[in-house]
Short mmCIF file of C-alpha atoms in Angstrom, two decimals:
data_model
loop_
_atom_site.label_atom_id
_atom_site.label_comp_id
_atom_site.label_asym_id
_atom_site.label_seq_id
_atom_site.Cartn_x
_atom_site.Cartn_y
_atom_site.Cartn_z
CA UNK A 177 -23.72 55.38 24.18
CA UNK A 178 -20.04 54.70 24.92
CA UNK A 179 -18.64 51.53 24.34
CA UNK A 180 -16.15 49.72 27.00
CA UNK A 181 -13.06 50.60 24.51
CA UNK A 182 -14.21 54.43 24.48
CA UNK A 183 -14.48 54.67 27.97
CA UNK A 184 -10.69 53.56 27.80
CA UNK A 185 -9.43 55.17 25.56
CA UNK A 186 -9.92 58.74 26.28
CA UNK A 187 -8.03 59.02 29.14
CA UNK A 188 -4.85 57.57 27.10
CA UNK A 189 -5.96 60.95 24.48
CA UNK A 190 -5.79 63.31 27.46
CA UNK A 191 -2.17 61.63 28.71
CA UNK A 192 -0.97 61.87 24.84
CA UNK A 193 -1.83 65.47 24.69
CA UNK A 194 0.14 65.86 27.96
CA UNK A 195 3.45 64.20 26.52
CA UNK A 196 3.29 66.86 23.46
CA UNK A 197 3.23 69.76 25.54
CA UNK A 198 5.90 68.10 28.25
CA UNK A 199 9.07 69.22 25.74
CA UNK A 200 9.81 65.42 25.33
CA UNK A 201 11.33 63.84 22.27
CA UNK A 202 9.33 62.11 19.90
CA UNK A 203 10.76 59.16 20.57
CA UNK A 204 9.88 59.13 24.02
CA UNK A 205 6.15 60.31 23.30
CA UNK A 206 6.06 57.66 20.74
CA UNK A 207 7.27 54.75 23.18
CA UNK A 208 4.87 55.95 25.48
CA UNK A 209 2.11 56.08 23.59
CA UNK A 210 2.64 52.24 22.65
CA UNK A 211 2.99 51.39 26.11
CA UNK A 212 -0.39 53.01 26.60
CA UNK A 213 -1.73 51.55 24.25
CA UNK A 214 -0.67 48.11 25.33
CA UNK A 215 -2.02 48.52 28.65
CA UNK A 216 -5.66 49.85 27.54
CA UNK A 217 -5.47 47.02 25.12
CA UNK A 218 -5.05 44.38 28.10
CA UNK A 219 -7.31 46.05 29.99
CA UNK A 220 -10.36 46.41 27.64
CA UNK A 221 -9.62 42.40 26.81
CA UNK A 222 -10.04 40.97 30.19
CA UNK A 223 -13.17 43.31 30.75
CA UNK A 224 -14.86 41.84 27.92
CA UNK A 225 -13.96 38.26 28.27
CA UNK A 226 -14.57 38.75 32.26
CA UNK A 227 -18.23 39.55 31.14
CA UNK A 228 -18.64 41.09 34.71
CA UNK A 229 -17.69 37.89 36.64
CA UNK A 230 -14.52 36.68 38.07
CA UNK A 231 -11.76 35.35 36.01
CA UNK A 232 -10.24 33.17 39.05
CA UNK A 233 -13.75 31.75 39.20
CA UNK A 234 -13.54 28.84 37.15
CA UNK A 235 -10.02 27.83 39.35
CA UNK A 236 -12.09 27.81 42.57
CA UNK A 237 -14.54 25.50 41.29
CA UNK A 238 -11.80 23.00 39.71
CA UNK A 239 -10.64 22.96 43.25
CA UNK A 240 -13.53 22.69 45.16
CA UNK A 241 -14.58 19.78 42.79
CA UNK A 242 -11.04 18.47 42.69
CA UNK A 243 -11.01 18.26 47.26
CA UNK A 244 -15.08 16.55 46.90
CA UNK A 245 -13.76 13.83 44.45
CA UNK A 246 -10.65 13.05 46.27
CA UNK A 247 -12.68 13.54 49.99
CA UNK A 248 -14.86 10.64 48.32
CA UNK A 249 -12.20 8.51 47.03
CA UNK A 250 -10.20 8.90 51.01
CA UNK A 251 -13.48 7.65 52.94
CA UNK A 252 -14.05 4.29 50.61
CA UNK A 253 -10.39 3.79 51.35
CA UNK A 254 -10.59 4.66 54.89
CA UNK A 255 -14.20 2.02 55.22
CA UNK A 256 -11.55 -0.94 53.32
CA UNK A 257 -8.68 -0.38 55.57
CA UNK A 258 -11.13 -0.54 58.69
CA UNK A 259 -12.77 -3.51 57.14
CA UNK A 260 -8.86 -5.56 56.86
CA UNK A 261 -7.87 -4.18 60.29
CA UNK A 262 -10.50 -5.68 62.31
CA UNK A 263 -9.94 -8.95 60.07
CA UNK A 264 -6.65 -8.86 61.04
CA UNK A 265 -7.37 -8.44 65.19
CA UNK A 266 -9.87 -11.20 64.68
CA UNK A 267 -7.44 -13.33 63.50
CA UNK A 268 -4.38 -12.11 65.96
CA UNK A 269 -7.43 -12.82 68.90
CA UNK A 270 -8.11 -16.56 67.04
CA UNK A 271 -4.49 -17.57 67.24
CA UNK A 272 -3.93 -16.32 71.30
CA UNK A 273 -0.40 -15.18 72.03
CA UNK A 274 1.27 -13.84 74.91
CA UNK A 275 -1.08 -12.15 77.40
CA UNK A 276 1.73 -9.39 78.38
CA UNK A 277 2.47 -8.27 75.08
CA UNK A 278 -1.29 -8.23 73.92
CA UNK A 279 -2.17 -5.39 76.97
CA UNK A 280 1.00 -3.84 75.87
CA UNK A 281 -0.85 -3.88 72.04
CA UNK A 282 -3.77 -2.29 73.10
CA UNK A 283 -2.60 0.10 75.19
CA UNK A 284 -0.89 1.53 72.49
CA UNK A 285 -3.60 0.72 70.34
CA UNK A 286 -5.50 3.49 72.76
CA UNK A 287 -3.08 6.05 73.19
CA UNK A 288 -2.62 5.63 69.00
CA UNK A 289 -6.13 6.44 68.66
CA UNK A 290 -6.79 3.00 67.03
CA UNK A 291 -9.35 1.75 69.85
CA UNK A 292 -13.14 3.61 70.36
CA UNK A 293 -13.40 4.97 73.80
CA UNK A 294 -15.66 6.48 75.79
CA UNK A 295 -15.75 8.68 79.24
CA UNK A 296 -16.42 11.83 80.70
CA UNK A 297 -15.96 14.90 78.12
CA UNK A 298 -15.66 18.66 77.41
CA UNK A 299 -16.92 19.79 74.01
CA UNK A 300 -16.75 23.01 71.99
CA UNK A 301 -18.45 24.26 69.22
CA UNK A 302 -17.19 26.87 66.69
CA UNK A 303 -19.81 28.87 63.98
CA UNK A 304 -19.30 31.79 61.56
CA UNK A 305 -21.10 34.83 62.16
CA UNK A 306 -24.82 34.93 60.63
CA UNK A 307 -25.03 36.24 57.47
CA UNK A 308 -26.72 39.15 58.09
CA UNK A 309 -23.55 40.58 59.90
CA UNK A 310 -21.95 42.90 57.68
CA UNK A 311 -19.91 45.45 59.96
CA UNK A 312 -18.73 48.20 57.92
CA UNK A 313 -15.23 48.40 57.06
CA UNK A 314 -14.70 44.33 58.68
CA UNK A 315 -13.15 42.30 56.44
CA UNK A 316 -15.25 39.02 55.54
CA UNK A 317 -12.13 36.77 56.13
CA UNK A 318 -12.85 38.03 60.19
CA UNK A 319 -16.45 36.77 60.48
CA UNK A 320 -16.00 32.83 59.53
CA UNK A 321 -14.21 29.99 61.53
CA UNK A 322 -10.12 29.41 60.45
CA UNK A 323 -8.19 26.56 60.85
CA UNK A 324 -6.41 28.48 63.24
CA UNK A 325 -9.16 28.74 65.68
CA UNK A 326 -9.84 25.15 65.83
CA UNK A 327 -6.30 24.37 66.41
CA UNK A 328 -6.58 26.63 69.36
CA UNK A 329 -9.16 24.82 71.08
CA UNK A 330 -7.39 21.62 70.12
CA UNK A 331 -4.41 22.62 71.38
CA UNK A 332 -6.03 23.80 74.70
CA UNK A 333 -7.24 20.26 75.26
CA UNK A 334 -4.45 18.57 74.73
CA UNK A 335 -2.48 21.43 77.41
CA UNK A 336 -5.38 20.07 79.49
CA UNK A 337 -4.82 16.37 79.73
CA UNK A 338 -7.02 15.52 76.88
CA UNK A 339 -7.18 11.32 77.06
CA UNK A 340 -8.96 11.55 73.21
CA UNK A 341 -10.41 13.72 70.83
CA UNK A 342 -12.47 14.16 67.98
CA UNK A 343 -13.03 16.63 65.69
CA UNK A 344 -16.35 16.74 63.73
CA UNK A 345 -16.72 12.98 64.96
CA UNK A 346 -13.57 11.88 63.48
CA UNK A 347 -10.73 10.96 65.72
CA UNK A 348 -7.86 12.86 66.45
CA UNK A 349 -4.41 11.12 66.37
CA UNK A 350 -0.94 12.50 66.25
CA UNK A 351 -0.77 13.32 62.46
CA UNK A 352 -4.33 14.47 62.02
CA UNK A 353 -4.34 18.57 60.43
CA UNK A 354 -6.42 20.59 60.42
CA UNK A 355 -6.37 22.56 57.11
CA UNK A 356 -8.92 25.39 54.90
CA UNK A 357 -10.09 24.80 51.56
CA UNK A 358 -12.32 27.49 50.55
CA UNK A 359 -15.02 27.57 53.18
CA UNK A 360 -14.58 24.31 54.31
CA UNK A 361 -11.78 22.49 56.66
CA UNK A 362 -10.18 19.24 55.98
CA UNK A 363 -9.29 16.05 58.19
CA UNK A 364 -7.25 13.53 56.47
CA UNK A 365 -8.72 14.44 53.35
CA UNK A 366 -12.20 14.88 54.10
CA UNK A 367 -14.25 18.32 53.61
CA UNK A 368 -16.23 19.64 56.31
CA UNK A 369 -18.27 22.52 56.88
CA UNK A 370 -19.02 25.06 59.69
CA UNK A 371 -20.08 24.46 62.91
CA UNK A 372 -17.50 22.43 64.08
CA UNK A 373 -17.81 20.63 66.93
CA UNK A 374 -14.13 19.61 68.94
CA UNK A 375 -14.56 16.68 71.83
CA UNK A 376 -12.21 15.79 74.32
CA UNK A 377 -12.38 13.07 77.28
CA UNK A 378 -10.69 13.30 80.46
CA UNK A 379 -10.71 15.21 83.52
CA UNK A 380 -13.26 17.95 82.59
CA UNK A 381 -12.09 20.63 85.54
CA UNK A 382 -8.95 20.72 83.97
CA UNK A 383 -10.14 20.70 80.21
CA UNK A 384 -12.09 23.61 81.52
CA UNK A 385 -9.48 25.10 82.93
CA UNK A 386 -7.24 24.97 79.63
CA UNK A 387 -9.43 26.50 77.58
CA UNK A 388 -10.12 29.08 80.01
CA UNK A 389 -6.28 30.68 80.35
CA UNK A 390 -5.89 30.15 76.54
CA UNK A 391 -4.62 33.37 74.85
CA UNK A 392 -5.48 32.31 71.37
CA UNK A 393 -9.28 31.20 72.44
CA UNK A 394 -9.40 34.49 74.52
CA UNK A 395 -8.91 36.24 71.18
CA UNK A 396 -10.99 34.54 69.32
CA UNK A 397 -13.96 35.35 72.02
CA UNK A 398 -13.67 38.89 71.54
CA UNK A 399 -14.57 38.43 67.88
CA UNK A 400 -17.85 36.44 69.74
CA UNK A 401 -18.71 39.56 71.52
CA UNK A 402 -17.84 42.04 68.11
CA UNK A 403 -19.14 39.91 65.51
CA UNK A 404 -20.95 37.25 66.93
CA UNK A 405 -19.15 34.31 65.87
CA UNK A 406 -20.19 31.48 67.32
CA UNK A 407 -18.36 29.68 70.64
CA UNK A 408 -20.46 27.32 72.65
CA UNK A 409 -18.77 25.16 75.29
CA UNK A 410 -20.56 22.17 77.14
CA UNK A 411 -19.92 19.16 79.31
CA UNK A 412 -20.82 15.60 78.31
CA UNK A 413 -21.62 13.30 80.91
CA UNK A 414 -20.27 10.13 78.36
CA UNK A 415 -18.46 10.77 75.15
CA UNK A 416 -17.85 7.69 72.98
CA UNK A 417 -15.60 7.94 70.12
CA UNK A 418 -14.30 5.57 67.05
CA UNK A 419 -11.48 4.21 66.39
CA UNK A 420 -9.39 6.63 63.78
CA UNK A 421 -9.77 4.55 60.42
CA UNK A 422 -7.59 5.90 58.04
CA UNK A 423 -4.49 5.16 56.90
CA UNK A 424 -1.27 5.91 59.26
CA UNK A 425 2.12 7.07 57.42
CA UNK A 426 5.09 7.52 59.63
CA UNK A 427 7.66 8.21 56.88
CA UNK A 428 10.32 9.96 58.66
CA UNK A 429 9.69 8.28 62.15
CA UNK A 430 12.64 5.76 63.49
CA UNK A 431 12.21 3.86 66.39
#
């Protein structure tokens, strides 16, 4: 039985044998050769400390782990700062104030995302294909949910007068992202996986409406009707959403 290194090595023989009968100095055959040589060493080393298995696997995993530690670390922050905010608006409430500029506070507060609401809604759910889709020729990377796609629908609500949103049940506000980490996406530092469910309250014709004439969503529906990825779109009578409770970093803004 051949080893891995055999299996190797004879086609550098054949190429050697080549060189020799190719007129070329011996210098040249020589430097080629070594260069050869090189290469099938290389090669035969990362076969045999691959062991059949992926060499970049042990990076995914660091990462993976590294997003789940930090994802747990961001929601006991996030459950703190909640915890001090509403001690601090009990306390603002205790002391009174002008009347004007506490509507003016909370309607800001609302718009910011910082108040739960509630209200009519349109919602949208996104899934990856089953498993047991396997198109020949497809590319895997075209039969799961991308950030991309949610941003589409996202952006579609907002085009259609969305009042407030939430993504996965966590709130939307101005510098929420949505990003991919492996098979998951992540909100303000939080993993989540598929399906993922995007609410929005307000007027629900024209939510309706928005997602309709999208381009991006329109695209995304043909891969429905290829692949059968998953698009489900509903409307809910009474949404109620949270307050966003995470921490909220304008660095660059300026009054």
């Amino acid at each position: 039985m051949r080893t891995r290194a055999a299996r190797f090595r004879r086609p550098f023989a054949r190429a050697h044998r080549g060189l020799r009968r190719s007129g070329r100095s011996p210098r040249q055959i020589a430097m080629t050769t070594l260069v050869c040589a090189v290469a099938g060493f290389m090669i035969v080393s990362s076969a045999v400390a691959a062991r059949g298995t992926d060499l970049r696997a042990s990076r995914n995993t660091d990462l993976i782990d590294l997003v789940t530690g930090q994802a747990q670390r961001n929601q006991e922050q996030a459950k703190e700062l909640a915890e001090v905010r509403s001690e601090v608006d009990r306390l603002s409430r205790s002391k009174g104030g002008d009347s004007t500029l506490e509507s003016q506070v909370q309607a800001a507060s609302r718009q910011a995302g910082l108040t739960a609401v509630k209200g009519p809604a349109v919602a949208v759910t996104l899934t990856d294909a089953p498993a047991d889709v396997n198109p020949e020729g497809v590319d895997q990377d075209l039969l799961v949910v991308h950030q991309q796609d949610i941003q589409a629908v996202v952006n579609a609500f907002w085009r259609g007068g969305a009042e407030a949103m939430t993504i996965q049940g966590v709130r939307v506000i101005s510098t929420t992202g949505v990003k991919c980490v492996g098979n998951t996406v992540v909100l303000h530092g939080v993993p989540y996986a598929p399906p993922y469910r995007i609410v929005a309250i307000g007027d629900r014709t024209k939510l309706a409406a928005a997602l309709e004439n999208s381009d991006e969503i329109r695209i995304y529906k043909e891969y429905v009707r290829a692949y059968r990825l998953g698009y489900q779109q509903e409307t809910v009578t009474e949404a109620t959403m949270p307050a966003f409770e995470g921490a909220i970093e304008n660095q660059y803004a300026r009054p």
